mmCIF file of C-alpha atoms and ligand atoms in Angstrom:
data_model
loop_
_atom_site.group_PDB
_atom_site.id
_atom_site.type_symbol
_atom_site.label_atom_id
_atom_site.label_comp_id
_atom_site.label_asym_id
_atom_site.label_seq_id
_atom_site.Cartn_x
_atom_site.Cartn_y
_atom_site.Cartn_z
ATOM 1 C CA UNK Y 1 20.394 -53.703 19.963
ATOM 2 C CA UNK Y 2 18.372 -51.624 22.156
ATOM 3 C CA UNK Y 3 17.284 -52.652 25.413
ATOM 4 C CA UNK Y 4 13.462 -52.257 26.772
ATOM 5 C CA UNK Y 5 14.636 -49.679 29.889
ATOM 6 C CA UNK Y 6 13.439 -45.915 28.865
ATOM 7 C CA UNK Y 7 17.125 -44.263 29.181
ATOM 8 C CA UNK Y 8 18.162 -40.793 28.483
ATOM 9 C CA UNK Y 9 19.856 -41.973 25.238
ATOM 10 C CA UNK Y 10 16.084 -43.501 23.959
ATOM 11 C CA UNK Y 11 14.053 -40.047 25.092
ATOM 12 C CA UNK Y 12 16.850 -38.198 23.174
ATOM 13 C CA UNK Y 13 16.471 -39.980 20.224
ATOM 14 C CA UNK Y 14 12.642 -40.209 20.131
ATOM 15 C CA UNK Y 15 11.006 -37.827 17.735
ATOM 16 C CA UNK Y 16 9.311 -35.707 19.936
ATOM 17 C CA UNK Y 17 6.336 -32.983 19.693
ATOM 18 C CA UNK Y 18 6.868 -29.843 21.771
ATOM 19 C CA UNK Y 19 3.435 -27.646 21.786
ATOM 20 C CA UNK Y 20 3.633 -25.569 24.650
ATOM 21 C CA UNK Y 21 6.927 -23.503 24.942
ATOM 22 C CA UNK Y 22 7.114 -20.062 25.517
ATOM 23 C CA UNK Y 23 9.743 -18.284 23.407
ATOM 24 C CA UNK Y 24 11.272 -15.733 25.844
ATOM 25 C CA UNK Y 25 11.254 -18.363 28.739
ATOM 26 C CA UNK Y 26 12.788 -21.115 26.573
ATOM 27 C CA UNK Y 27 16.419 -18.781 26.185
ATOM 28 C CA UNK Y 28 18.880 -20.557 27.734
ATOM 29 C CA UNK Y 29 20.821 -18.862 30.278
ATOM 30 C CA UNK Y 30 24.206 -19.138 28.255
ATOM 31 C CA UNK Y 31 21.981 -17.210 25.422
ATOM 32 C CA UNK Y 32 20.773 -14.607 27.886
ATOM 33 C CA UNK Y 33 24.311 -13.819 29.153
ATOM 34 C CA UNK Y 34 25.904 -13.520 25.583
ATOM 35 C CA UNK Y 35 23.040 -10.920 25.069
ATOM 36 C CA UNK Y 36 23.799 -9.072 27.964
ATOM 37 C CA UNK Y 37 27.624 -9.404 27.317
ATOM 38 C CA UNK Y 38 27.241 -7.805 23.860
ATOM 39 C CA UNK Y 39 25.214 -5.033 25.441
ATOM 40 C CA UNK Y 40 27.399 -4.203 27.709
ATOM 41 C CA UNK Y 41 30.741 -4.407 25.720
ATOM 42 C CA UNK Y 42 29.080 -1.887 23.218
ATOM 43 C CA UNK Y 43 27.738 0.331 25.940
ATOM 44 C CA UNK Y 44 29.518 -0.233 29.501
ATOM 45 C CA UNK Y 45 26.910 2.037 30.860
ATOM 46 C CA UNK Y 46 24.332 -0.300 30.084
ATOM 47 C CA UNK Y 47 22.300 -0.228 33.242
ATOM 48 C CA UNK Y 48 20.236 -4.210 32.987
ATOM 49 C CA UNK Y 49 21.477 -6.466 35.970
ATOM 50 C CA UNK Y 50 24.092 -9.348 35.091
ATOM 51 C CA UNK Y 51 21.039 -11.913 34.372
ATOM 52 C CA UNK Y 52 22.961 -14.674 35.923
ATOM 53 C CA UNK Y 53 22.182 -12.692 39.096
ATOM 54 C CA UNK Y 54 18.431 -13.255 38.858
ATOM 55 C CA UNK Y 55 18.820 -16.611 37.077
ATOM 56 C CA UNK Y 56 21.923 -18.247 38.580
ATOM 57 C CA UNK Y 57 23.517 -21.828 37.298
ATOM 58 C CA UNK Y 58 21.152 -24.487 38.548
ATOM 59 C CA UNK Y 59 18.387 -22.647 39.897
ATOM 60 C CA UNK Y 60 14.927 -23.806 39.263
ATOM 61 C CA UNK Y 61 13.087 -23.185 42.258
ATOM 62 C CA UNK Y 62 11.085 -20.332 40.337
ATOM 63 C CA UNK Y 63 7.636 -19.580 42.637
ATOM 64 C CA UNK Y 64 4.668 -18.120 40.840
ATOM 65 C CA UNK Y 65 5.437 -14.650 42.291
ATOM 66 C CA UNK Y 66 9.158 -14.785 41.524
ATOM 67 C CA UNK Y 67 8.810 -16.270 38.083
ATOM 68 C CA UNK Y 68 6.495 -13.775 36.012
ATOM 69 C CA UNK Y 69 8.767 -10.590 37.869
ATOM 70 C CA UNK Y 70 12.226 -12.079 35.824
ATOM 71 C CA UNK Y 71 10.752 -11.498 32.461
ATOM 72 C CA UNK Y 72 9.721 -7.759 33.341
ATOM 73 C CA UNK Y 73 13.390 -7.473 35.198
ATOM 74 C CA UNK Y 74 15.625 -9.264 33.127
ATOM 75 C CA UNK Y 75 14.477 -11.491 30.012
ATOM 76 C CA UNK Y 76 12.490 -8.305 28.484
ATOM 77 C CA UNK Y 77 15.061 -5.724 29.308
ATOM 78 C CA UNK Y 78 17.921 -8.063 27.260
ATOM 79 C CA UNK Y 79 15.572 -8.828 23.957
ATOM 80 C CA UNK Y 80 14.588 -5.122 23.019
ATOM 81 C CA UNK Y 81 15.766 -4.991 19.674
ATOM 82 C CA UNK Y 82 15.361 -7.114 16.813
ATOM 83 C CA UNK Y 83 18.861 -8.450 16.621
ATOM 84 C CA UNK Y 84 18.639 -9.520 19.813
ATOM 85 C CA UNK Y 85 15.378 -11.424 19.601
ATOM 86 C CA UNK Y 86 16.295 -12.915 16.672
ATOM 87 C CA UNK Y 87 19.669 -14.394 18.166
ATOM 88 C CA UNK Y 88 17.593 -15.599 21.260
ATOM 89 C CA UNK Y 89 15.036 -17.011 18.737
ATOM 90 C CA UNK Y 90 17.626 -19.005 17.071
ATOM 91 C CA UNK Y 91 19.195 -20.213 19.778
ATOM 92 C CA UNK Y 92 15.954 -21.304 21.078
ATOM 93 C CA UNK Y 93 15.268 -23.144 18.095
ATOM 94 C CA UNK Y 94 18.913 -24.872 18.077
ATOM 95 C CA UNK Y 95 18.009 -26.012 21.292
ATOM 96 C CA UNK Y 96 14.821 -28.015 20.888
ATOM 97 C CA UNK Y 97 16.360 -29.362 17.688
ATOM 98 C CA UNK Y 98 19.461 -30.620 19.548
ATOM 99 C CA UNK Y 99 17.196 -32.123 22.138
ATOM 100 C CA UNK Y 100 15.657 -34.380 19.104
ATOM 101 C CA UNK Y 101 12.193 -32.351 18.772
ATOM 102 C CA UNK Y 102 10.827 -32.910 15.828
ATOM 103 C CA UNK Y 103 7.838 -30.624 15.331
ATOM 104 C CA UNK Y 104 7.902 -27.605 17.349
ATOM 105 C CA UNK Y 105 4.752 -25.063 18.094
ATOM 106 C CA UNK Y 106 6.554 -21.734 20.026
ATOM 107 C CA UNK Y 107 4.477 -19.430 21.663
ATOM 108 C CA UNK Y 108 5.344 -15.895 22.139
ATOM 109 C CA UNK Y 109 3.452 -12.763 23.315
ATOM 110 C CA UNK Y 110 3.864 -10.297 20.578
ATOM 111 C CA UNK Y 111 5.159 -7.104 22.209
ATOM 112 C CA UNK Y 112 6.707 -3.631 21.186
ATOM 113 C CA UNK Y 113 9.845 -2.641 22.928
ATOM 114 C CA UNK Y 114 9.458 -0.202 25.583
ATOM 115 C CA UNK Y 115 11.009 2.525 23.693
ATOM 116 C CA UNK Y 116 8.866 1.982 20.625
ATOM 117 C CA UNK Y 117 11.748 1.059 18.504
ATOM 118 C CA UNK Y 118 10.134 -2.607 17.897
ATOM 119 C CA UNK Y 119 6.789 -2.433 16.796
ATOM 120 C CA UNK Y 120 4.361 -5.301 17.722
ATOM 121 C CA UNK Y 121 4.535 -6.145 14.034
ATOM 122 C CA UNK Y 122 7.983 -6.095 13.613
ATOM 123 C CA UNK Y 123 8.326 -8.028 16.862
ATOM 124 C CA UNK Y 124 6.412 -10.872 14.652
ATOM 125 C CA UNK Y 125 8.537 -10.452 11.514
ATOM 126 C CA UNK Y 126 11.785 -10.868 13.496
ATOM 127 C CA UNK Y 127 10.514 -14.365 14.759
ATOM 128 C CA UNK Y 128 8.950 -15.294 11.476
ATOM 129 C CA UNK Y 129 12.319 -14.185 9.635
ATOM 130 C CA UNK Y 130 14.457 -16.173 12.234
ATOM 131 C CA UNK Y 131 12.148 -19.543 11.790
ATOM 132 C CA UNK Y 132 12.189 -19.236 8.076
ATOM 133 C CA UNK Y 133 15.877 -18.922 8.249
ATOM 134 C CA UNK Y 134 16.411 -21.559 10.457
ATOM 135 C CA UNK Y 135 14.358 -23.731 8.227
ATOM 136 C CA UNK Y 136 16.180 -23.109 5.023
ATOM 137 C CA UNK Y 137 19.106 -24.820 7.119
ATOM 138 C CA UNK Y 138 16.833 -27.687 9.043
ATOM 139 C CA UNK Y 139 14.546 -29.581 7.507
ATOM 140 C CA UNK Y 140 14.320 -32.068 10.590
ATOM 141 C CA UNK Y 141 12.007 -29.749 12.719
ATOM 142 C CA UNK Y 142 9.032 -28.300 11.651
ATOM 143 C CA UNK Y 143 8.166 -24.760 13.153
ATOM 144 C CA UNK Y 144 5.060 -23.135 13.937
ATOM 145 C CA UNK Y 145 4.174 -20.058 15.758
ATOM 146 C CA UNK Y 146 1.318 -19.370 18.401
ATOM 147 C CA UNK Y 147 0.606 -16.134 19.041
ATOM 148 C CA UNK Y 148 -0.481 -15.465 23.067
ATOM 149 C CA UNK Y 149 -2.335 -12.653 24.785
ATOM 150 C CA UNK Y 150 -1.410 -11.857 28.098
ATOM 151 C CA UNK Y 151 -4.235 -12.053 30.886
ATOM 152 C CA UNK Y 152 -2.296 -9.681 32.812
ATOM 153 C CA UNK Y 153 -1.776 -6.911 30.297
ATOM 154 C CA UNK Y 154 -3.529 -7.499 27.202
ATOM 155 C CA UNK Y 155 -6.901 -5.177 26.421
ATOM 156 C CA UNK Y 156 -9.974 -6.595 24.569
ATOM 157 C CA UNK Y 157 -8.738 -4.174 21.818
ATOM 158 C CA UNK Y 158 -5.196 -5.400 21.944
ATOM 159 C CA UNK Y 159 -6.800 -8.730 21.781
ATOM 160 C CA UNK Y 160 -8.125 -8.385 18.570
ATOM 161 C CA UNK Y 161 -5.181 -6.673 16.976
ATOM 162 C CA UNK Y 162 -3.173 -9.431 17.984
ATOM 163 C CA UNK Y 163 -5.274 -11.959 16.084
ATOM 164 C CA UNK Y 164 -5.747 -9.771 13.371
ATOM 165 C CA UNK Y 165 -1.787 -10.221 13.303
ATOM 166 C CA UNK Y 166 -1.956 -14.034 13.523
ATOM 167 C CA UNK Y 167 -4.953 -14.083 10.718
ATOM 168 C CA UNK Y 168 -2.306 -11.805 8.759
ATOM 169 C CA UNK Y 169 0.837 -14.113 9.258
ATOM 170 C CA UNK Y 170 -0.788 -17.598 8.814
ATOM 171 C CA UNK Y 171 0.907 -17.955 5.512
ATOM 172 C CA UNK Y 172 4.098 -17.567 7.090
ATOM 173 C CA UNK Y 173 3.215 -20.277 9.947
ATOM 174 C CA UNK Y 174 1.145 -18.846 12.533
ATOM 175 C CA UNK Y 175 -1.066 -21.884 13.353
ATOM 176 C CA UNK Y 176 -2.818 -20.793 16.664
ATOM 177 C CA UNK Y 177 -3.637 -18.554 19.302
ATOM 178 C CA UNK Y 178 -3.355 -18.795 23.290
ATOM 179 C CA UNK Y 179 -4.007 -16.808 26.384
ATOM 180 C CA UNK Y 180 -1.223 -17.156 29.207
ATOM 181 C CA UNK Y 181 0.254 -14.846 31.558
ATOM 182 C CA UNK Y 182 0.066 -14.535 35.479
ATOM 183 C CA UNK Y 183 -2.906 -16.187 36.430
ATOM 184 C CA UNK Y 184 -3.588 -14.540 39.484
ATOM 185 C CA UNK Y 185 -4.449 -11.305 36.817
ATOM 186 C CA UNK Y 186 -7.024 -10.617 34.486
ATOM 187 C CA UNK Y 187 -10.760 -11.152 33.755
ATOM 188 C CA UNK Y 188 -10.511 -13.852 30.802
ATOM 189 C CA UNK Y 189 -14.182 -12.918 29.869
ATOM 190 C CA UNK Y 190 -13.014 -9.936 28.006
ATOM 191 C CA UNK Y 191 -11.193 -12.468 25.263
ATOM 192 C CA UNK Y 192 -14.579 -13.965 24.213
ATOM 193 C CA UNK Y 193 -14.508 -11.844 20.745
ATOM 194 C CA UNK Y 194 -10.841 -12.083 20.172
ATOM 195 C CA UNK Y 195 -10.909 -15.771 20.521
ATOM 196 C CA UNK Y 196 -13.877 -16.101 18.266
ATOM 197 C CA UNK Y 197 -12.425 -14.323 15.569
ATOM 198 C CA UNK Y 198 -9.440 -16.464 15.936
ATOM 199 C CA UNK Y 199 -11.599 -19.464 15.425
ATOM 200 C CA UNK Y 200 -13.641 -18.187 12.582
ATOM 201 C CA UNK Y 201 -10.521 -17.930 10.889
ATOM 202 C CA UNK Y 202 -9.341 -21.333 10.864
ATOM 203 C CA UNK Y 203 -6.725 -20.685 13.946
ATOM 204 C CA UNK Y 204 -6.093 -23.543 16.722
ATOM 205 C CA UNK Y 205 -7.002 -22.388 20.229
ATOM 206 C CA UNK Y 206 -4.993 -23.602 23.216
ATOM 207 C CA UNK Y 207 -5.647 -21.816 26.391
ATOM 208 C CA UNK Y 208 -3.638 -21.920 29.800
ATOM 209 C CA UNK Y 209 -5.978 -23.754 32.247
ATOM 210 C CA UNK Y 210 -6.441 -24.266 35.911
ATOM 211 C CA UNK Y 211 -2.614 -23.278 36.104
ATOM 212 C CA UNK Y 212 -3.228 -22.420 40.093
ATOM 213 C CA UNK Y 213 -6.130 -22.546 42.425
ATOM 214 C CA UNK Y 214 -6.558 -18.640 42.103
ATOM 215 C CA UNK Y 215 -7.630 -19.223 38.121
ATOM 216 C CA UNK Y 216 -9.743 -21.955 38.395
ATOM 217 C CA UNK Y 217 -12.693 -20.789 39.765
ATOM 218 C CA UNK Y 218 -16.091 -22.494 38.067
ATOM 219 C CA UNK Y 219 -17.022 -19.147 36.625
ATOM 220 C CA UNK Y 220 -13.317 -18.997 34.700
ATOM 221 C CA UNK Y 221 -13.006 -22.389 33.854
ATOM 222 C CA UNK Y 222 -16.733 -22.458 32.240
ATOM 223 C CA UNK Y 223 -15.693 -19.062 30.422
ATOM 224 C CA UNK Y 224 -12.787 -20.659 29.093
ATOM 225 C CA UNK Y 225 -14.490 -23.847 27.863
ATOM 226 C CA UNK Y 226 -17.255 -21.926 26.054
ATOM 227 C CA UNK Y 227 -14.457 -20.064 24.064
ATOM 228 C CA UNK Y 228 -14.271 -23.785 22.579
ATOM 229 C CA UNK Y 229 -10.388 -24.529 22.796
ATOM 230 C CA UNK Y 230 -8.884 -27.184 21.096
ATOM 231 C CA UNK Y 231 -6.515 -27.825 23.551
ATOM 232 C CA UNK Y 232 -5.808 -26.783 27.076
ATOM 233 C CA UNK Y 233 -2.074 -26.078 28.938
ATOM 234 C CA UNK Y 234 -1.263 -27.581 32.608
ATOM 235 C CA UNK Y 235 -5.025 -28.666 33.946
ATOM 236 C CA UNK Y 236 -3.731 -29.380 37.155
ATOM 237 C CA UNK Y 237 -6.413 -27.711 39.304
ATOM 238 C CA UNK Y 238 -9.416 -28.932 37.504
ATOM 239 C CA UNK Y 239 -12.631 -29.985 39.805
ATOM 240 C CA UNK Y 240 -14.077 -33.750 38.836
ATOM 241 C CA UNK Y 241 -17.074 -32.079 36.688
ATOM 242 C CA UNK Y 242 -14.642 -30.209 34.586
ATOM 243 C CA UNK Y 243 -12.091 -33.269 34.285
ATOM 244 C CA UNK Y 244 -15.211 -35.002 32.930
ATOM 245 C CA UNK Y 245 -16.134 -32.358 30.565
ATOM 246 C CA UNK Y 246 -12.627 -31.997 29.082
ATOM 247 C CA UNK Y 247 -12.573 -35.960 28.721
ATOM 248 C CA UNK Y 248 -15.646 -35.941 26.952
ATOM 249 C CA UNK Y 249 -14.269 -33.652 24.630
ATOM 250 C CA UNK Y 250 -11.085 -35.409 24.124
ATOM 251 C CA UNK Y 251 -9.101 -32.002 24.533
ATOM 252 C CA UNK Y 252 -5.701 -32.058 23.533
ATOM 253 C CA UNK Y 253 -3.339 -31.647 26.691
ATOM 254 C CA UNK Y 254 -0.154 -29.975 27.257
ATOM 255 C CA UNK Y 255 1.518 -31.007 30.749
ATOM 256 C CA UNK Y 256 4.309 -29.431 31.855
ATOM 257 C CA UNK Y 257 5.576 -31.647 34.750
ATOM 258 C CA UNK Y 258 8.911 -29.844 35.749
ATOM 259 C CA UNK Y 259 7.619 -26.632 35.342
ATOM 260 C CA UNK Y 260 4.299 -27.769 37.900
ATOM 261 C CA UNK Y 261 6.689 -29.315 40.380
ATOM 262 C CA UNK Y 262 9.499 -26.913 40.380
ATOM 263 C CA UNK Y 263 7.159 -23.963 40.712
ATOM 264 C CA UNK Y 264 5.030 -25.515 43.154
ATOM 265 C CA UNK Y 265 1.873 -25.374 40.981
ATOM 266 C CA UNK Y 266 0.887 -28.541 42.570
ATOM 267 C CA UNK Y 267 1.202 -30.045 45.919
ATOM 268 C CA UNK Y 268 4.083 -32.711 46.194
ATOM 269 C CA UNK Y 269 6.099 -34.103 43.543
ATOM 270 C CA UNK Y 270 6.461 -35.716 40.305
ATOM 271 C CA UNK Y 271 4.368 -38.725 41.801
ATOM 272 C CA UNK Y 272 1.790 -36.317 42.251
ATOM 273 C CA UNK Y 273 1.341 -34.832 39.256
ATOM 274 C CA UNK Y 274 -2.011 -34.577 37.399
ATOM 275 C CA UNK Y 275 -0.323 -36.623 34.628
ATOM 276 C CA UNK Y 276 -1.083 -39.536 36.192
ATOM 277 C CA UNK Y 277 -4.682 -38.816 36.162
ATOM 278 C CA UNK Y 278 -4.948 -38.099 32.701
ATOM 279 C CA UNK Y 279 -2.626 -40.737 31.140
ATOM 280 C CA UNK Y 280 -5.889 -43.036 31.683
ATOM 281 C CA UNK Y 281 -7.955 -40.542 30.089
ATOM 282 C CA UNK Y 282 -8.703 -40.354 26.338
ATOM 283 C CA UNK Y 283 -7.479 -37.081 25.506
ATOM 284 C CA UNK Y 284 -3.985 -36.600 23.568
ATOM 285 C CA UNK Y 285 -1.366 -35.998 25.692
ATOM 286 C CA UNK Y 286 1.686 -33.935 24.750
ATOM 287 C CA UNK Y 287 4.897 -33.415 27.651
ATOM 288 C CA UNK Y 288 5.799 -29.922 26.975
ATOM 289 C CA UNK Y 289 8.550 -27.928 28.531
ATOM 290 C CA UNK Y 290 6.760 -24.629 29.111
ATOM 291 C CA UNK Y 291 9.444 -22.648 29.999
ATOM 292 C CA UNK Y 292 13.090 -24.506 29.991
ATOM 293 C CA UNK Y 293 15.183 -21.724 30.395
ATOM 294 C CA UNK Y 294 13.847 -21.510 33.954
ATOM 295 C CA UNK Y 295 13.149 -24.810 34.783
ATOM 296 C CA UNK Y 296 16.187 -26.729 32.920
ATOM 297 C CA UNK Y 297 14.246 -29.723 31.932
ATOM 298 C CA UNK Y 298 14.088 -30.087 28.112
ATOM 299 C CA UNK Y 299 11.404 -32.463 26.406
ATOM 300 C CA UNK Y 300 13.685 -35.368 26.165
ATOM 301 C CA UNK Y 301 13.838 -35.626 30.148
ATOM 302 C CA UNK Y 302 10.020 -34.910 30.720
ATOM 303 C CA UNK Y 303 9.607 -37.911 28.774
ATOM 304 C CA UNK Y 304 12.749 -39.726 31.250
ATOM 305 C CA UNK Y 305 10.272 -38.277 33.968
ATOM 306 C CA UNK Y 306 6.875 -40.022 32.798
ATOM 307 C CA UNK Y 307 8.902 -43.330 32.416
ATOM 308 C CA UNK Y 308 10.692 -43.063 35.844
ATOM 309 C CA UNK Y 309 7.953 -41.666 38.013
ATOM 310 C CA UNK Y 310 4.555 -42.881 36.254
ATOM 311 C CA UNK Y 311 6.373 -46.542 35.173
ATOM 312 C CA UNK Y 312 5.941 -45.870 31.204
ATOM 313 C CA UNK Y 313 7.948 -48.105 29.048
ATOM 314 C CA UNK Y 314 8.809 -47.407 25.533
ATOM 315 C CA UNK Y 315 5.733 -48.489 23.498
ATOM 316 C CA UNK Y 316 3.694 -46.751 26.300
ATOM 317 C CA UNK Y 317 5.713 -43.420 25.640
ATOM 318 C CA UNK Y 318 5.267 -43.990 21.774
ATOM 319 C CA UNK Y 319 1.895 -44.480 22.158
ATOM 320 C CA UNK Y 320 1.236 -41.466 23.853
ATOM 321 C CA UNK Y 321 3.278 -39.169 21.381
ATOM 322 C CA UNK Y 322 1.725 -41.117 18.247
ATOM 323 C CA UNK Y 323 -1.824 -39.692 19.951
ATOM 324 C CA UNK Y 324 -0.783 -36.293 20.568
ATOM 325 C CA UNK Y 325 0.020 -35.762 16.498
ATOM 326 C CA UNK Y 326 -3.908 -36.024 16.372
ATOM 327 C CA UNK Y 327 -3.957 -32.424 18.326
ATOM 328 C CA UNK Y 328 -1.116 -30.529 16.504
ATOM 329 C CA UNK Y 329 -2.467 -27.367 14.813
ATOM 330 C CA UNK Y 330 0.154 -28.020 11.825
ATOM 331 C CA UNK Y 331 -2.379 -29.525 9.242
ATOM 332 C CA UNK Y 332 -2.722 -33.090 7.867
ATOM 333 C CA UNK Y 333 0.275 -32.993 5.862
ATOM 334 C CA UNK Y 334 2.449 -32.440 9.107
ATOM 335 C CA UNK Y 335 0.390 -35.399 10.613
ATOM 336 C CA UNK Y 336 1.211 -37.630 8.093
ATOM 337 C CA UNK Y 337 4.990 -36.549 8.090
ATOM 338 C CA UNK Y 338 5.163 -37.021 11.850
ATOM 339 C CA UNK Y 339 3.343 -40.177 11.831
ATOM 340 C CA UNK Y 340 5.664 -41.335 9.278
ATOM 341 C CA UNK Y 341 8.553 -40.271 11.393
ATOM 342 C CA UNK Y 342 7.115 -41.828 14.269
ATOM 343 C CA UNK Y 343 6.738 -45.279 12.790
ATOM 344 C CA UNK Y 344 9.907 -45.541 11.332
ATOM 345 C CA UNK Y 345 11.299 -44.749 14.804
ATOM 346 C CA UNK Y 346 8.958 -48.157 15.986
ATOM 347 C CA UNK Y 347 10.983 -49.810 13.267
ATOM 348 C CA UNK Y 348 14.557 -48.769 14.413
ATOM 349 C CA UNK Y 349 16.612 -51.128 16.826
ATOM 350 C CA UNK Y 350 15.316 -49.026 20.002
ATOM 351 C CA UNK Y 351 12.169 -51.300 19.844
ATOM 352 C CA UNK Y 352 13.920 -54.612 19.356
ATOM 353 C CA UNK Y 353 14.816 -56.130 23.011
ATOM 354 C CA UNK Y 354 17.400 -58.611 23.463
ATOM 355 C CA UNK Y 355 16.021 -62.218 23.642
ATOM 356 C CA UNK Y 356 17.227 -65.070 25.247
ATOM 357 C CA UNK Y 357 19.308 -65.854 21.842
ATOM 358 C CA UNK Y 358 21.281 -62.981 21.853
HETATM 359 C C1 6MZ I 401 4.146 -20.853 34.349
HETATM 360 N N1 6MZ I 401 3.664 -20.798 33.055
HETATM 361 C C2 6MZ I 401 3.321 -19.898 32.511
HETATM 362 N N2 6MZ I 401 2.053 -19.624 33.050
HETATM 363 C C3 6MZ I 401 1.304 -18.518 31.923
HETATM 364 N N3 6MZ I 401 2.267 -17.572 31.183
HETATM 365 C C4 6MZ I 401 3.395 -17.955 31.313
HETATM 366 C C5 6MZ I 401 4.244 -19.260 31.540
HETATM 367 N N4 6MZ I 401 5.168 -19.235 31.264
HETATM 368 C C6 6MZ I 401 5.483 -18.214 30.664
HETATM 369 N N5 6MZ I 401 4.412 -17.198 30.445
HETATM 370 C C7 6MZ I 401 4.172 -16.244 29.614
HETATM 371 O O1 6MZ I 401 4.956 -15.985 28.567
HETATM 372 C C8 6MZ I 401 5.738 -14.881 28.841
HETATM 373 C C9 6MZ I 401 7.173 -15.319 27.886
HETATM 374 O O2 6MZ I 401 7.151 -15.672 26.738
HETATM 375 P P1 6MZ I 401 6.781 -14.660 25.598
HETATM 376 O O3 6MZ I 401 7.611 -13.018 26.258
HETATM 377 O O4 6MZ I 401 5.566 -14.638 25.221
HETATM 378 O O5 6MZ I 401 8.112 -15.152 24.299
HETATM 379 C C10 6MZ I 401 5.443 -14.675 29.787
HETATM 380 O O6 6MZ I 401 5.782 -13.130 30.272
HETATM 381 C C11 6MZ I 401 4.366 -14.984 30.344
HETATM 382 O O7 6MZ I 401 3.274 -14.025 30.573
#
């Protein structure tokens, strides 16, 4: 007989939906270490620093300044070949499955390796091949891909190429596109045509939105909304009039509490997180990890944090997750599959509370 309290056992068993995870940011420290060790064993002159120096056990306090640097100096220096990329991708998928995620939209910026040995096309093919092999072994978690543009480096021409790559790979499970990267860089307006092309070809559009005050100017937010996104990520520094517009459109929200708190993207702690605002609006909300490799809080823990800091009970968490089903990019059959799984869970002992007769 389950109790009414939200505890770790409950949030782990909960059939969860993750919509915002970045592939390279989700690689566990153990997996990065294994990749580094393998390279070092094969070539003792391998120069890349041991990843545990930049990402020591237990460290979660990356600021936005330090955070983006770790990709360039460590993660991207390790996953430079298709073998390491496939190994890391599989490890990330296994981690989400083990945490009880039943539907995953994983996003990644398709990038060529620095020496050109892995093209952008080969990068995506490797990730998709790995997802396919994983799915052949595991039917419990559906996996789809979102291709992301990096506002810090993707040009308008490259953006169009990436959207074409996404369109080309729709039949293999690419369901959407995203705009991410260092929010203090770039001009989002240059992606207008690329995103229009993506939408015209049936891809879902999600955007990193008002992640920092630097990326929350009225001009930037108006431009982003004019791209007609289906979902928004973070939505933490949003002025009141734009909040109202987001609520009016009932856009899906991907909220990443641990990332925002640990990286000091918001003022204060969990209780101050904008989840406290958005949960009272009509927008579907998906609690997401963002970069679990950095912030070490799996989705099950994000559910626990929502319960602990905002007083959500089992039924409220369930209702929030059920509502978020409508905002997935995976299509109607996936929506139905998720609804069935969630209804079955609602009928389980986790929702049968002890009575005076027990
Ligand atoms: C604080 N949250 C965030 N805000 C914005 N962009 C982020 C991010 N977390 C990750 N990325 C973007 O995703 C890339 C890593 O995954 P992939 O190499 O694509 O798989 C990073 O380089 C960064 O550009």
